[in-house]
CSV table of C-alpha atoms in Angstrom, one decimal:
chain,number,residue,atom,x,y,z
A,1,UNK,CA,88.4,130.4,83.0
A,2,UNK,CA,90.3,133.4,84.6
A,3,UNK,CA,93.9,133.3,84.4
A,4,UNK,CA,96.6,135.6,85.8
A,5,UNK,CA,100.2,135.4,86.9
A,6,UNK,CA,103.7,135.1,85.2
A,7,UNK,CA,106.4,132.5,84.4
A,8,UNK,CA,110.1,133.1,84.4
A,9,UNK,CA,113.0,130.9,83.7
A,10,UNK,CA,113.5,130.9,87.6
A,11,UNK,CA,109.9,131.7,89.1
A,12,UNK,CA,106.1,130.7,89.0
A,13,UNK,CA,103.1,132.4,90.2
A,14,UNK,CA,100.1,131.6,88.2
A,15,UNK,CA,96.7,131.4,89.6
A,16,UNK,CA,93.4,130.1,87.7
A,17,UNK,CA,90.0,130.4,88.9
A,18,UNK,CA,87.1,128.5,87.5
A,19,UNK,CA,83.4,130.7,88.3
A,20,UNK,CA,81.5,128.0,87.2
A,21,UNK,CA,82.1,124.2,87.3
A,22,UNK,CA,79.8,121.7,85.4
A,23,UNK,CA,80.2,118.2,86.9
A,24,UNK,CA,78.6,116.3,84.1
A,25,UNK,CA,82.5,116.7,82.7
A,26,UNK,CA,83.3,113.8,85.3
A,27,UNK,CA,79.9,112.1,84.7
A,28,UNK,CA,76.7,112.8,82.9
A,29,UNK,CA,74.3,112.2,85.5
A,30,UNK,CA,76.0,114.7,88.0
A,31,UNK,CA,74.5,118.3,88.3
A,32,UNK,CA,75.3,121.1,91.0
A,33,UNK,CA,73.4,124.2,91.6
A,34,UNK,CA,77.0,126.0,91.9
A,35,UNK,CA,80.6,124.8,91.3
A,36,UNK,CA,83.6,126.9,91.7
A,37,UNK,CA,87.4,126.1,91.8
A,38,UNK,CA,91.1,127.4,92.1
A,39,UNK,CA,94.3,126.4,90.9
A,40,UNK,CA,97.8,128.2,91.9
A,41,UNK,CA,101.1,127.6,90.7
A,42,UNK,CA,104.3,128.6,92.5
A,43,UNK,CA,107.7,127.7,93.0
A,44,UNK,CA,110.2,127.4,90.0
A,45,UNK,CA,110.1,125.5,86.8
A,46,UNK,CA,112.4,122.6,88.0
A,47,UNK,CA,110.7,122.3,91.4
A,48,UNK,CA,106.9,123.6,90.5
A,49,UNK,CA,104.4,123.6,93.5
A,50,UNK,CA,100.6,123.6,92.9
A,51,UNK,CA,97.6,123.8,95.4
A,52,UNK,CA,93.7,123.9,94.7
A,53,UNK,CA,90.4,123.3,95.5
A,54,UNK,CA,86.7,122.5,93.9
A,55,UNK,CA,83.8,123.6,95.7
A,56,UNK,CA,80.2,121.9,94.4
A,57,UNK,CA,76.8,122.8,96.2
A,58,UNK,CA,73.9,121.0,96.3
A,59,UNK,CA,75.2,118.1,93.9
A,60,UNK,CA,72.6,115.6,92.5
A,61,UNK,CA,72.7,112.3,90.6
A,62,UNK,CA,70.3,112.6,87.8
A,63,UNK,CA,67.2,114.8,89.9
A,64,UNK,CA,67.9,113.3,93.5
A,65,UNK,CA,70.1,115.4,95.9
A,66,UNK,CA,73.3,113.9,97.2
A,67,UNK,CA,75.1,116.8,99.1
A,68,UNK,CA,77.6,119.0,98.8
A,69,UNK,CA,81.3,118.2,98.1
A,70,UNK,CA,84.6,119.9,98.4
A,71,UNK,CA,88.2,119.0,97.7
A,72,UNK,CA,91.3,120.6,98.4
A,73,UNK,CA,94.8,119.5,97.2
A,74,UNK,CA,98.3,120.1,97.3
A,75,UNK,CA,101.4,119.2,95.2
A,76,UNK,CA,105.1,119.1,96.0
A,77,UNK,CA,107.0,116.0,96.6
A,78,UNK,CA,103.7,114.5,97.1
A,79,UNK,CA,100.2,115.0,96.3
A,80,UNK,CA,98.2,115.4,99.4
A,81,UNK,CA,94.1,115.9,98.5
A,82,UNK,CA,91.0,115.5,101.0
A,83,UNK,CA,87.6,115.5,99.6
A,84,UNK,CA,84.4,115.7,102.0
A,85,UNK,CA,80.7,115.2,101.0
A,86,UNK,CA,78.5,116.9,103.6
A,87,UNK,CA,74.9,115.7,103.7
A,88,UNK,CA,72.1,117.7,106.1
A,89,UNK,CA,75.1,120.1,107.0
A,90,UNK,CA,77.3,117.3,108.3
A,91,UNK,CA,80.3,115.4,106.8
A,92,UNK,CA,78.8,111.8,105.7
A,93,UNK,CA,82.2,110.9,103.8
A,94,UNK,CA,86.0,112.0,104.1
A,95,UNK,CA,88.4,110.9,101.4
A,96,UNK,CA,92.2,111.4,102.4
A,97,UNK,CA,94.9,110.5,99.9
A,98,UNK,CA,98.8,111.0,100.4
A,99,UNK,CA,100.7,109.8,97.0
A,100,UNK,CA,104.4,110.3,96.7
A,101,UNK,CA,105.5,112.0,93.5
A,102,UNK,CA,109.5,112.2,94.2
A,103,UNK,CA,110.3,108.8,95.6
A,104,UNK,CA,113.7,108.0,97.1
A,105,UNK,CA,113.0,104.4,96.7
A,106,UNK,CA,110.8,104.1,93.7
A,107,UNK,CA,110.7,99.9,94.3
A,108,UNK,CA,109.1,100.2,98.0
A,109,UNK,CA,107.2,103.7,97.7
A,110,UNK,CA,103.8,103.5,99.1
A,111,UNK,CA,100.6,105.9,98.6
A,112,UNK,CA,97.8,105.9,101.3
A,113,UNK,CA,93.9,106.2,100.7
A,114,UNK,CA,92.0,106.6,103.7
A,115,UNK,CA,88.2,106.8,103.8
A,116,UNK,CA,85.6,107.4,106.4
A,117,UNK,CA,82.0,107.0,106.0
A,118,UNK,CA,79.7,107.9,108.6
A,119,UNK,CA,75.6,106.9,107.9
A,120,UNK,CA,76.0,108.1,104.4
A,121,UNK,CA,72.5,108.1,102.5
A,122,UNK,CA,72.4,106.1,99.3
A,123,UNK,CA,69.4,107.2,97.9
A,124,UNK,CA,70.9,109.1,95.1
A,125,UNK,CA,73.7,106.7,93.8
A,126,UNK,CA,71.4,103.5,94.1
A,127,UNK,CA,68.0,104.9,92.3
A,128,UNK,CA,70.4,105.8,89.7
A,129,UNK,CA,72.6,102.6,89.7
A,130,UNK,CA,69.3,100.3,89.5
A,131,UNK,CA,67.0,102.9,87.7
A,132,UNK,CA,64.2,102.3,89.9
A,133,UNK,CA,63.5,103.7,93.6
A,134,UNK,CA,65.6,102.9,96.2
A,135,UNK,CA,67.5,104.0,99.6
A,136,UNK,CA,70.0,103.2,101.9
A,137,UNK,CA,73.0,103.7,104.4
A,138,UNK,CA,76.6,103.0,104.5
A,139,UNK,CA,79.1,103.4,107.5
A,140,UNK,CA,82.5,102.4,107.3
A,141,UNK,CA,86.3,102.9,107.9
A,142,UNK,CA,88.9,102.1,105.2
A,143,UNK,CA,92.8,102.7,105.5
A,144,UNK,CA,94.5,101.4,101.9
A,145,UNK,CA,98.4,101.2,101.2
A,146,UNK,CA,99.0,100.6,97.5
A,147,UNK,CA,102.9,99.8,96.5
A,148,UNK,CA,103.4,102.6,93.7
A,149,UNK,CA,105.6,100.6,91.6
A,150,UNK,CA,104.9,101.2,87.9
A,151,UNK,CA,102.9,98.4,86.0
A,152,UNK,CA,102.3,96.1,89.1
A,153,UNK,CA,99.0,94.4,89.4
A,154,UNK,CA,97.1,95.1,92.5
A,155,UNK,CA,96.6,91.6,93.3
A,156,UNK,CA,100.5,90.7,93.2
A,157,UNK,CA,101.5,89.9,96.6
A,158,UNK,CA,102.1,92.7,99.2
A,159,UNK,CA,100.8,95.2,96.2
A,160,UNK,CA,98.1,96.4,98.4
A,161,UNK,CA,97.7,96.4,102.2
A,162,UNK,CA,95.0,97.6,104.6
A,163,UNK,CA,91.9,97.3,106.0
A,164,UNK,CA,88.1,97.9,105.3
A,165,UNK,CA,85.5,97.5,108.0
A,166,UNK,CA,81.9,98.0,107.2
A,167,UNK,CA,79.8,99.2,110.1
A,168,UNK,CA,76.3,99.4,108.8
A,169,UNK,CA,75.0,98.6,105.2
A,170,UNK,CA,71.3,98.5,104.6
A,171,UNK,CA,69.2,98.9,101.3
A,172,UNK,CA,65.8,99.1,100.7
A,173,UNK,CA,64.3,98.7,97.3
A,174,UNK,CA,61.7,96.5,95.0
A,175,UNK,CA,62.7,93.5,93.4
A,176,UNK,CA,60.1,92.0,90.8
A,177,UNK,CA,57.4,94.5,92.5
A,178,UNK,CA,58.3,93.1,96.0
A,179,UNK,CA,59.5,95.6,98.7
A,180,UNK,CA,63.1,94.3,99.6
A,181,UNK,CA,65.3,95.2,102.6
A,182,UNK,CA,69.4,93.6,102.3
A,183,UNK,CA,71.2,94.3,105.6
A,184,UNK,CA,74.8,93.5,106.1
A,185,UNK,CA,75.2,92.2,109.7
A,186,UNK,CA,77.5,94.2,111.8
A,187,UNK,CA,81.1,93.3,111.6
A,188,UNK,CA,82.3,92.9,108.2
A,189,UNK,CA,85.7,93.0,107.7
A,190,UNK,CA,88.3,92.8,104.7
A,191,UNK,CA,92.1,92.9,105.4
A,192,UNK,CA,94.5,93.3,102.6
A,193,UNK,CA,97.9,91.4,103.4
A,194,UNK,CA,100.7,89.6,101.4
A,195,UNK,CA,98.9,86.3,101.5
A,196,UNK,CA,95.9,87.9,99.6
A,197,UNK,CA,92.6,89.5,100.9
A,198,UNK,CA,91.2,88.0,103.8
A,199,UNK,CA,87.3,88.4,104.1
A,200,UNK,CA,85.3,88.3,107.6
A,201,UNK,CA,81.8,88.2,108.3
A,202,UNK,CA,80.5,89.2,104.8
A,203,UNK,CA,76.8,88.2,105.6
A,204,UNK,CA,73.7,89.7,104.0
A,205,UNK,CA,70.3,89.3,105.4
A,206,UNK,CA,67.3,89.7,102.9
A,207,UNK,CA,64.0,90.3,103.8
A,208,UNK,CA,60.9,90.5,101.2
A,209,UNK,CA,57.5,91.9,102.1
A,210,UNK,CA,54.8,89.7,101.9
A,211,UNK,CA,51.3,91.0,100.9
A,212,UNK,CA,49.1,88.3,102.8
A,213,UNK,CA,50.8,89.1,106.4
A,214,UNK,CA,51.3,92.3,105.6
A,215,UNK,CA,55.0,91.9,107.0
A,216,UNK,CA,58.7,91.5,106.0
A,217,UNK,CA,59.3,88.1,106.0
A,218,UNK,CA,63.0,86.5,105.8
A,219,UNK,CA,63.8,85.8,102.4
A,220,UNK,CA,67.5,84.1,102.5
A,221,UNK,CA,70.9,85.0,103.6
A,222,UNK,CA,74.2,85.2,101.7
A,223,UNK,CA,77.5,84.6,103.4
A,224,UNK,CA,80.8,84.9,102.2
A,225,UNK,CA,84.3,84.1,104.0
A,226,UNK,CA,87.8,82.9,103.4
A,227,UNK,CA,91.4,84.2,101.8
A,228,UNK,CA,91.4,84.9,97.9
A,229,UNK,CA,95.1,84.5,97.7
A,230,UNK,CA,97.7,86.4,95.5
A,231,UNK,CA,100.2,83.7,95.1
A,232,UNK,CA,99.9,81.1,98.1
A,233,UNK,CA,97.1,78.7,98.3
A,234,UNK,CA,93.8,80.2,99.9
A,235,UNK,CA,90.2,79.0,100.5
A,236,UNK,CA,87.1,81.1,100.2
A,237,UNK,CA,83.5,79.8,100.9
A,238,UNK,CA,80.2,81.0,99.7
A,239,UNK,CA,76.9,80.0,101.2
A,240,UNK,CA,73.4,80.9,100.1
A,241,UNK,CA,70.5,79.7,102.1
A,242,UNK,CA,66.8,79.7,101.8
A,243,UNK,CA,66.7,82.6,99.1
A,244,UNK,CA,63.1,83.4,97.8
A,245,UNK,CA,63.2,82.4,94.1
A,246,UNK,CA,60.4,85.2,93.7
A,247,UNK,CA,63.0,88.0,94.1
A,248,UNK,CA,64.5,86.9,90.6
A,249,UNK,CA,61.1,86.9,89.1
A,250,UNK,CA,61.1,83.1,89.1
A,251,UNK,CA,58.3,80.6,90.2
A,252,UNK,CA,57.7,80.2,94.2
A,253,UNK,CA,60.3,78.4,95.7
A,254,UNK,CA,64.2,78.5,97.7
A,255,UNK,CA,67.7,78.2,96.6
A,256,UNK,CA,70.5,76.9,98.3
A,257,UNK,CA,73.9,77.4,97.1
A,258,UNK,CA,77.6,76.0,98.6
A,259,UNK,CA,80.7,77.4,97.0
A,260,UNK,CA,84.1,76.2,97.8
A,261,UNK,CA,87.2,77.8,96.4
A,262,UNK,CA,90.5,76.7,96.8
A,263,UNK,CA,94.1,76.6,95.4
A,264,UNK,CA,95.9,79.8,93.8
A,265,UNK,CA,94.6,82.6,91.1
A,266,UNK,CA,96.7,80.6,88.7
A,267,UNK,CA,95.8,77.0,89.6
A,268,UNK,CA,92.5,77.3,91.1
A,269,UNK,CA,90.0,74.5,92.5
A,270,UNK,CA,86.3,75.5,92.4
A,271,UNK,CA,83.5,73.4,93.4
A,272,UNK,CA,79.8,74.5,93.6
A,273,UNK,CA,76.7,73.0,94.5
A,274,UNK,CA,73.1,74.1,93.9
A,275,UNK,CA,69.8,72.7,95.3
A,276,UNK,CA,66.2,74.5,94.3
A,277,UNK,CA,62.9,73.5,95.5
A,278,UNK,CA,60.2,75.0,93.8
A,279,UNK,CA,56.3,74.8,94.1
A,280,UNK,CA,55.5,74.4,90.3
A,281,UNK,CA,58.4,73.0,88.5
A,282,UNK,CA,59.8,70.5,91.3
A,283,UNK,CA,63.4,70.1,92.4
A,284,UNK,CA,66.4,71.3,90.5
A,285,UNK,CA,70.0,70.3,91.5
A,286,UNK,CA,73.3,70.7,90.2
A,287,UNK,CA,77.2,70.8,90.7
A,288,UNK,CA,80.1,72.7,89.1
A,289,UNK,CA,83.6,71.6,89.2
A,290,UNK,CA,86.4,73.9,87.8
A,291,UNK,CA,90.1,74.0,87.7
A,292,UNK,CA,92.9,75.5,86.2
A,293,UNK,CA,91.5,74.2,82.5
A,294,UNK,CA,87.9,74.3,83.0
A,295,UNK,CA,84.6,73.8,84.4
A,296,UNK,CA,82.6,70.9,84.1
A,297,UNK,CA,78.6,70.6,85.4
A,298,UNK,CA,75.8,68.6,85.9
A,299,UNK,CA,72.3,69.5,86.5
A,300,UNK,CA,69.4,67.5,87.3
A,301,UNK,CA,65.6,68.4,87.3
A,302,UNK,CA,63.0,66.4,88.7
A,303,UNK,CA,59.5,67.6,87.6
A,304,UNK,CA,56.3,67.4,89.8
A,305,UNK,CA,55.4,64.7,87.6
A,306,UNK,CA,58.2,62.6,88.3
A,307,UNK,CA,60.0,62.8,84.8
A,308,UNK,CA,63.6,63.7,84.9
A,309,UNK,CA,65.8,66.0,82.7
A,310,UNK,CA,69.9,65.7,82.9
A,311,UNK,CA,71.9,68.3,81.3
A,312,UNK,CA,75.8,67.9,81.6
A,313,UNK,CA,78.5,69.7,80.0
A,314,UNK,CA,81.9,71.5,80.1
A,315,UNK,CA,83.4,74.8,79.6
A,316,UNK,CA,87.4,75.6,79.3
A,317,UNK,CA,88.8,78.8,80.1
A,318,UNK,CA,92.4,80.6,81.2
A,319,UNK,CA,92.3,81.7,84.7
A,320,UNK,CA,95.7,83.5,84.5
A,321,UNK,CA,94.3,85.6,81.5
A,322,UNK,CA,91.2,85.8,82.6
A,323,UNK,CA,89.3,84.3,79.5
A,324,UNK,CA,86.4,82.1,79.3
A,325,UNK,CA,86.6,80.3,75.9
A,326,UNK,CA,82.7,80.0,75.2
A,327,UNK,CA,82.9,78.9,71.6
A,328,UNK,CA,84.3,75.5,72.9
A,329,UNK,CA,81.8,74.9,75.7
A,330,UNK,CA,79.5,71.8,75.3
A,331,UNK,CA,76.4,70.9,76.4
A,332,UNK,CA,74.5,67.8,76.5
A,333,UNK,CA,70.6,66.9,77.7
A,334,UNK,CA,68.7,63.9,78.2
A,335,UNK,CA,65.4,62.8,79.3
A,336,UNK,CA,63.5,59.5,78.4
A,337,UNK,CA,60.4,61.5,78.6
A,338,UNK,CA,59.2,64.8,79.8
A,339,UNK,CA,55.3,65.7,80.5
A,340,UNK,CA,55.2,69.1,78.9
A,341,UNK,CA,52.6,70.1,81.6
A,342,UNK,CA,55.6,70.6,83.7
A,343,UNK,CA,56.3,73.6,81.6
A,344,UNK,CA,53.2,75.4,82.0
A,345,UNK,CA,54.1,77.6,84.7
A,346,UNK,CA,57.1,78.9,82.4
A,347,UNK,CA,54.3,79.8,79.7
A,348,UNK,CA,52.2,82.4,81.4
A,349,UNK,CA,50.8,83.0,77.6
A,350,UNK,CA,49.5,79.4,77.0
A,351,UNK,CA,46.3,78.2,78.7
A,352,UNK,CA,46.7,74.3,78.2
A,353,UNK,CA,49.9,72.4,77.4
A,354,UNK,CA,49.9,68.9,76.6
A,355,UNK,CA,52.0,66.1,75.3
A,356,UNK,CA,55.5,64.6,76.0
């Protein structure tokens, strides 16, 4: 750090230069071939002004190149900052922030956070996050305006306004040794309004490589839509269709899930129905119903040998506090008779299993 300048009772003129910045102080997995920075302080002690920049070249996540990053900022009555990530010589992501510091009406002051992403390569962050080779790309537009009232949670009505539009999201990786492609359908939109967060067209298509056909085949869809409310009644739906269980290291089969949320954050109503049809284990179906007190579930397993196992239970929770009371959960299981041969697919180290 090189520091120079002067400070008096009525004048500030100070500059600081960093000839070498190590991004690992922000995140241990980050590194850069070169990093420099500058801060300048001016004005008066009672009305200071500041500006600065940070420039990082050839930033890597772990050992994979992410790109070049530069951030510029200034501070007077408002903090204004912008940061740009460049990949292959072009801007791939830009973040702009306006954050009022001096607020004529603190109760209604809002900041602004705008993000624009254009075909951003996700290879480095995805590989690091998943801890296996992965690649993907992202394009989106986001413009959010949070209310700056101190101590106000973002889920308070009107605390966050704005839109996020996802134009492109695709991921390629491996799941349980199978190459997998995941793609978000075009048109995904999130709208933050007084009533809550509206989810529109959040639909994922999953494809898995099949070694027999040497082609990528459909492996399931996942959809989410509706309104996640802040205070008033909302309604949101989760729909999973034909999800390939091999993606989760399970036996061959497919999973369907239908979930419905209604009510408010403090008085929710939750209903989930699950249905799985497998080659080796037979049919597994279940329901979960929840409210402001807790959840109750009922799980039924019909084995390929036509035996049946029923598991029921309950679990208390407090949605207002965001707590689940695991210690007071209850589960009971009942079966008249289970042929143990039905469990053989789960015990790969056992050649033969018999009994009841």
